[in-house]
Amino acid sequence: MSPARLRTTCETAPVFRRDHHREDVAERIDHLMAGVFVPEDSDRIARLGEHVASDFVYVGPDGVYDGALGLSDAFAAYRRAGHVTTLRRTSPVEVHHGYFRFSWQRVEDGVSAMEGWAFGSLDEQGDIQRVVVFEGLTPGRGPG
């Protein structure tokens, strides 16, 4: 193995025009998790759009949503008046070869309402292209 190859943390890193270190991806995921709860529509869509690819797709238990607008729509029910809902990562983001995964928690009115995990992918520019979310931390053990 060449010395240069030993120093590379990801063998596909040269493919990406943008560095995709864990911290960068984690920070963008955190921005998305906060962004879905921004109250004003145009501000929320603009913030979400800063962190996703133009062909972004969000896949959750309730459906498949396209783009920043779709991501916003996926969380519309949680932006109810009189309730405080937040999402937070409960694990570091693991990243390799343009894919990532992490665990998360949804808190409603100060109480843990759901835990789960997600995985996704980055596009060639390093933007978040796909996010697939599962409820429940163990496969096959979602809500209910």
PDB file of C-alpha atoms in Angstrom:
ATOM      1  CA  MET A   1       0.000   0.000   0.000  1.00  0.00           C
ATOM      2  CA  SER A   2       1.360   3.422  -0.884  1.00  0.00           C
ATOM      3  CA  PRO A   3       2.196   5.929   1.900  1.00  0.00           C
ATOM      4  CA  ALA A   4      -0.332   8.393   0.413  1.00  0.00           C
ATOM      5  CA  ARG A   5      -3.089   5.773   0.589  1.00  0.00           C
ATOM      6  CA  LEU A   6      -2.322   5.113   4.249  1.00  0.00           C
ATOM      7  CA  ARG A   7      -2.867   8.821   5.065  1.00  0.00           C
ATOM      8  CA  THR A   8      -6.274   8.964   3.337  1.00  0.00           C
ATOM      9  CA  THR A   9      -9.199   8.538   5.723  1.00  0.00           C
ATOM     10  CA  CYS A  10     -11.655   7.659   2.962  1.00  0.00           C
ATOM     11  CA  GLU A  11     -10.617   6.084  -0.300  1.00  0.00           C
ATOM     12  CA  THR A  12     -13.384   7.932  -2.171  1.00  0.00           C
ATOM     13  CA  ALA A  13     -12.483  11.337  -0.706  1.00  0.00           C
ATOM     14  CA  PRO A  14     -10.955  12.575  -3.990  1.00  0.00           C
ATOM     15  CA  VAL A  15     -14.337  12.023  -5.682  1.00  0.00           C
ATOM     16  CA  PHE A  16     -15.965  14.629  -3.478  1.00  0.00           C
ATOM     17  CA  ARG A  17     -15.262  18.282  -4.238  1.00  0.00           C
ATOM     18  CA  ARG A  18     -16.193  19.154  -0.684  1.00  0.00           C
ATOM     19  CA  ASP A  19     -14.602  17.724   2.431  1.00  0.00           C
ATOM     20  CA  HIS A  20     -16.995  15.354   4.165  1.00  0.00           C
ATOM     21  CA  HIS A  21     -15.553  15.027   7.639  1.00  0.00           C
ATOM     22  CA  ARG A  22     -17.839  13.734  10.373  1.00  0.00           C
ATOM     23  CA  GLU A  23     -18.032  17.163  12.021  1.00  0.00           C
ATOM     24  CA  ASP A  24     -19.261  18.860   8.852  1.00  0.00           C
ATOM     25  CA  VAL A  25     -21.950  16.256   8.201  1.00  0.00           C
ATOM     26  CA  ALA A  26     -22.977  16.180  11.881  1.00  0.00           C
ATOM     27  CA  GLU A  27     -23.278  19.951  11.939  1.00  0.00           C
ATOM     28  CA  ARG A  28     -25.454  19.958   8.822  1.00  0.00           C
ATOM     29  CA  ILE A  29     -27.653  17.190  10.238  1.00  0.00           C
ATOM     30  CA  ASP A  30     -28.051  19.208  13.451  1.00  0.00           C
ATOM     31  CA  HIS A  31     -29.064  22.244  11.366  1.00  0.00           C
ATOM     32  CA  LEU A  32     -31.676  20.159   9.536  1.00  0.00           C
ATOM     33  CA  MET A  33     -33.048  18.760  12.801  1.00  0.00           C
ATOM     34  CA  ALA A  34     -33.474  22.287  14.180  1.00  0.00           C
ATOM     35  CA  GLY A  35     -34.583  23.734  10.844  1.00  0.00           C
ATOM     36  CA  VAL A  36     -37.719  21.597  10.481  1.00  0.00           C
ATOM     37  CA  PHE A  37     -39.187  23.448  13.495  1.00  0.00           C
ATOM     38  CA  VAL A  38     -38.534  27.041  12.358  1.00  0.00           C
ATOM     39  CA  PRO A  39     -42.004  28.620  12.546  1.00  0.00           C
ATOM     40  CA  GLU A  40     -41.929  30.889   9.458  1.00  0.00           C
ATOM     41  CA  ASP A  41     -42.398  28.945   6.198  1.00  0.00           C
ATOM     42  CA  SER A  42     -40.037  30.823   3.889  1.00  0.00           C
ATOM     43  CA  ASP A  43     -37.293  31.015   6.531  1.00  0.00           C
ATOM     44  CA  ARG A  44     -37.654  27.282   7.285  1.00  0.00           C
ATOM     45  CA  ILE A  45     -37.468  26.273   3.591  1.00  0.00           C
ATOM     46  CA  ALA A  46     -34.447  28.538   3.008  1.00  0.00           C
ATOM     47  CA  ARG A  47     -32.586  27.122   6.021  1.00  0.00           C
ATOM     48  CA  LEU A  48     -33.299  23.532   5.051  1.00  0.00           C
ATOM     49  CA  GLY A  49     -32.253  24.232   1.465  1.00  0.00           C
ATOM     50  CA  GLU A  50     -28.803  25.351   2.640  1.00  0.00           C
ATOM     51  CA  HIS A  51     -27.959  21.826   3.794  1.00  0.00           C
ATOM     52  CA  VAL A  52     -29.495  19.507   1.212  1.00  0.00           C
ATOM     53  CA  ALA A  53     -28.776  18.629  -2.408  1.00  0.00           C
ATOM     54  CA  SER A  54     -31.130  19.845  -5.135  1.00  0.00           C
ATOM     55  CA  ASP A  55     -32.438  16.263  -5.563  1.00  0.00           C
ATOM     56  CA  PHE A  56     -32.767  15.593  -1.807  1.00  0.00           C
ATOM     57  CA  VAL A  57     -35.154  12.828  -0.696  1.00  0.00           C
ATOM     58  CA  TYR A  58     -36.356  12.162   2.869  1.00  0.00           C
ATOM     59  CA  VAL A  59     -37.806   8.712   3.573  1.00  0.00           C
ATOM     60  CA  GLY A  60     -39.663   8.237   6.840  1.00  0.00           C
ATOM     61  CA  PRO A  61     -42.292   5.869   8.200  1.00  0.00           C
ATOM     62  CA  ASP A  62     -45.039   8.215   6.970  1.00  0.00           C
ATOM     63  CA  GLY A  63     -43.846   8.649   3.401  1.00  0.00           C
ATOM     64  CA  VAL A  64     -41.269   9.805   0.885  1.00  0.00           C
ATOM     65  CA  TYR A  65     -40.673  13.555   0.525  1.00  0.00           C
ATOM     66  CA  ASP A  66     -38.708  15.483  -2.100  1.00  0.00           C
ATOM     67  CA  GLY A  67     -36.541  18.549  -1.519  1.00  0.00           C
ATOM     68  CA  ALA A  68     -36.402  21.054   1.302  1.00  0.00           C
ATOM     69  CA  LEU A  69     -40.143  21.722   0.940  1.00  0.00           C
ATOM     70  CA  GLY A  70     -40.878  18.007   1.290  1.00  0.00           C
ATOM     71  CA  LEU A  71     -38.672  17.772   4.386  1.00  0.00           C
ATOM     72  CA  SER A  72     -40.594  20.697   5.854  1.00  0.00           C
ATOM     73  CA  ASP A  73     -43.905  18.997   5.034  1.00  0.00           C
ATOM     74  CA  ALA A  74     -42.752  15.753   6.684  1.00  0.00           C
ATOM     75  CA  PHE A  75     -42.549  17.565  10.035  1.00  0.00           C
ATOM     76  CA  ALA A  76     -45.609  19.816   9.683  1.00  0.00           C
ATOM     77  CA  ALA A  77     -47.634  17.876  12.269  1.00  0.00           C
ATOM     78  CA  TYR A  78     -44.928  18.490  14.892  1.00  0.00           C
ATOM     79  CA  ARG A  79     -45.088  22.276  14.472  1.00  0.00           C
ATOM     80  CA  ARG A  80     -48.408  22.411  16.302  1.00  0.00           C
ATOM     81  CA  ALA A  81     -49.248  25.542  18.259  1.00  0.00           C
ATOM     82  CA  GLY A  82     -48.853  25.061  21.988  1.00  0.00           C
ATOM     83  CA  HIS A  83     -46.328  22.228  21.743  1.00  0.00           C
ATOM     84  CA  VAL A  84     -42.551  22.322  21.866  1.00  0.00           C
ATOM     85  CA  THR A  85     -40.954  19.579  19.763  1.00  0.00           C
ATOM     86  CA  THR A  86     -37.257  19.107  19.144  1.00  0.00           C
ATOM     87  CA  LEU A  87     -35.025  16.547  17.480  1.00  0.00           C
ATOM     88  CA  ARG A  88     -31.507  15.762  18.623  1.00  0.00           C
ATOM     89  CA  ARG A  89     -28.788  13.357  17.683  1.00  0.00           C
ATOM     90  CA  THR A  90     -28.020  10.811  20.378  1.00  0.00           C
ATOM     91  CA  SER A  91     -24.873   9.453  18.741  1.00  0.00           C
ATOM     92  CA  PRO A  92     -21.945  10.727  16.751  1.00  0.00           C
ATOM     93  CA  VAL A  93     -22.414  10.651  12.983  1.00  0.00           C
ATOM     94  CA  GLU A  94     -20.460   7.838  11.366  1.00  0.00           C
ATOM     95  CA  VAL A  95     -19.377   8.669   7.816  1.00  0.00           C
ATOM     96  CA  HIS A  96     -17.635   6.617   5.172  1.00  0.00           C
ATOM     97  CA  HIS A  97     -17.603   6.488   1.373  1.00  0.00           C
ATOM     98  CA  GLY A  98     -20.342   9.114   1.082  1.00  0.00           C
ATOM     99  CA  TYR A  99     -22.766   7.390   3.481  1.00  0.00           C
ATOM    100  CA  PHE A 100     -23.627   8.256   7.080  1.00  0.00           C
ATOM    101  CA  ARG A 101     -25.671   7.033  10.027  1.00  0.00           C
ATOM    102  CA  PHE A 102     -26.687   8.228  13.486  1.00  0.00           C
ATOM    103  CA  SER A 103     -29.296   7.726  16.203  1.00  0.00           C
ATOM    104  CA  TRP A 104     -31.792  10.397  17.206  1.00  0.00           C
ATOM    105  CA  GLN A 105     -34.485  11.325  19.725  1.00  0.00           C
ATOM    106  CA  ARG A 106     -37.693  13.350  19.344  1.00  0.00           C
ATOM    107  CA  VAL A 107     -38.707  15.269  22.469  1.00  0.00           C
ATOM    108  CA  GLU A 108     -42.234  16.656  22.794  1.00  0.00           C
ATOM    109  CA  ASP A 109     -43.044  19.091  25.609  1.00  0.00           C
ATOM    110  CA  GLY A 110     -39.903  18.012  27.481  1.00  0.00           C
ATOM    111  CA  VAL A 111     -40.631  14.274  27.309  1.00  0.00           C
ATOM    112  CA  SER A 112     -38.927  11.724  25.062  1.00  0.00           C
ATOM    113  CA  ALA A 113     -41.562  10.717  22.504  1.00  0.00           C
ATOM    114  CA  MET A 114     -39.510   8.540  20.148  1.00  0.00           C
ATOM    115  CA  GLU A 115     -35.998   7.282  19.524  1.00  0.00           C
ATOM    116  CA  GLY A 116     -34.687   5.919  16.280  1.00  0.00           C
ATOM    117  CA  TRP A 117     -31.840   5.836  13.822  1.00  0.00           C
ATOM    118  CA  ALA A 118     -31.199   7.165  10.358  1.00  0.00           C
ATOM    119  CA  PHE A 119     -28.815   6.685   7.497  1.00  0.00           C
ATOM    120  CA  GLY A 120     -28.198   8.717   4.402  1.00  0.00           C
ATOM    121  CA  SER A 121     -25.898   9.641   1.594  1.00  0.00           C
ATOM    122  CA  LEU A 122     -23.994  12.627   0.290  1.00  0.00           C
ATOM    123  CA  ASP A 123     -23.854  13.751  -3.323  1.00  0.00           C
ATOM    124  CA  GLU A 124     -20.620  14.418  -5.232  1.00  0.00           C
ATOM    125  CA  GLN A 125     -20.449  17.944  -3.790  1.00  0.00           C
ATOM    126  CA  GLY A 126     -20.858  16.614  -0.241  1.00  0.00           C
ATOM    127  CA  ASP A 127     -24.429  17.887   0.197  1.00  0.00           C
ATOM    128  CA  ILE A 128     -26.960  15.681   1.984  1.00  0.00           C
ATOM    129  CA  GLN A 129     -28.799  13.827  -0.764  1.00  0.00           C
ATOM    130  CA  ARG A 130     -30.843  11.168   1.051  1.00  0.00           C
ATOM    131  CA  VAL A 131     -31.988  10.545   4.605  1.00  0.00           C
ATOM    132  CA  VAL A 132     -33.843   7.375   5.586  1.00  0.00           C
ATOM    133  CA  VAL A 133     -35.316   7.335   9.099  1.00  0.00           C
ATOM    134  CA  PHE A 134     -36.447   4.399  11.224  1.00  0.00           C
ATOM    135  CA  GLU A 135     -38.397   4.642  14.466  1.00  0.00           C
ATOM    136  CA  GLY A 136     -37.115   2.419  17.265  1.00  0.00           C
ATOM    137  CA  LEU A 137     -33.485   1.609  17.977  1.00  0.00           C
ATOM    138  CA  THR A 138     -33.770  -2.113  17.234  1.00  0.00           C
ATOM    139  CA  PRO A 139     -34.858  -3.295  13.766  1.00  0.00           C
ATOM    140  CA  GLY A 140     -38.434  -4.522  13.852  1.00  0.00           C
ATOM    141  CA  ARG A 141     -39.179  -2.729  17.118  1.00  0.00           C
ATOM    142  CA  GLY A 142     -40.714   0.537  16.060  1.00  0.00           C
ATOM    143  CA  PRO A 143     -43.634   2.162  17.843  1.00  0.00           C
ATOM    144  CA  GLY A 144     -46.468   0.082  19.070  1.00  0.00           C
TER     145      GLY A 144
END
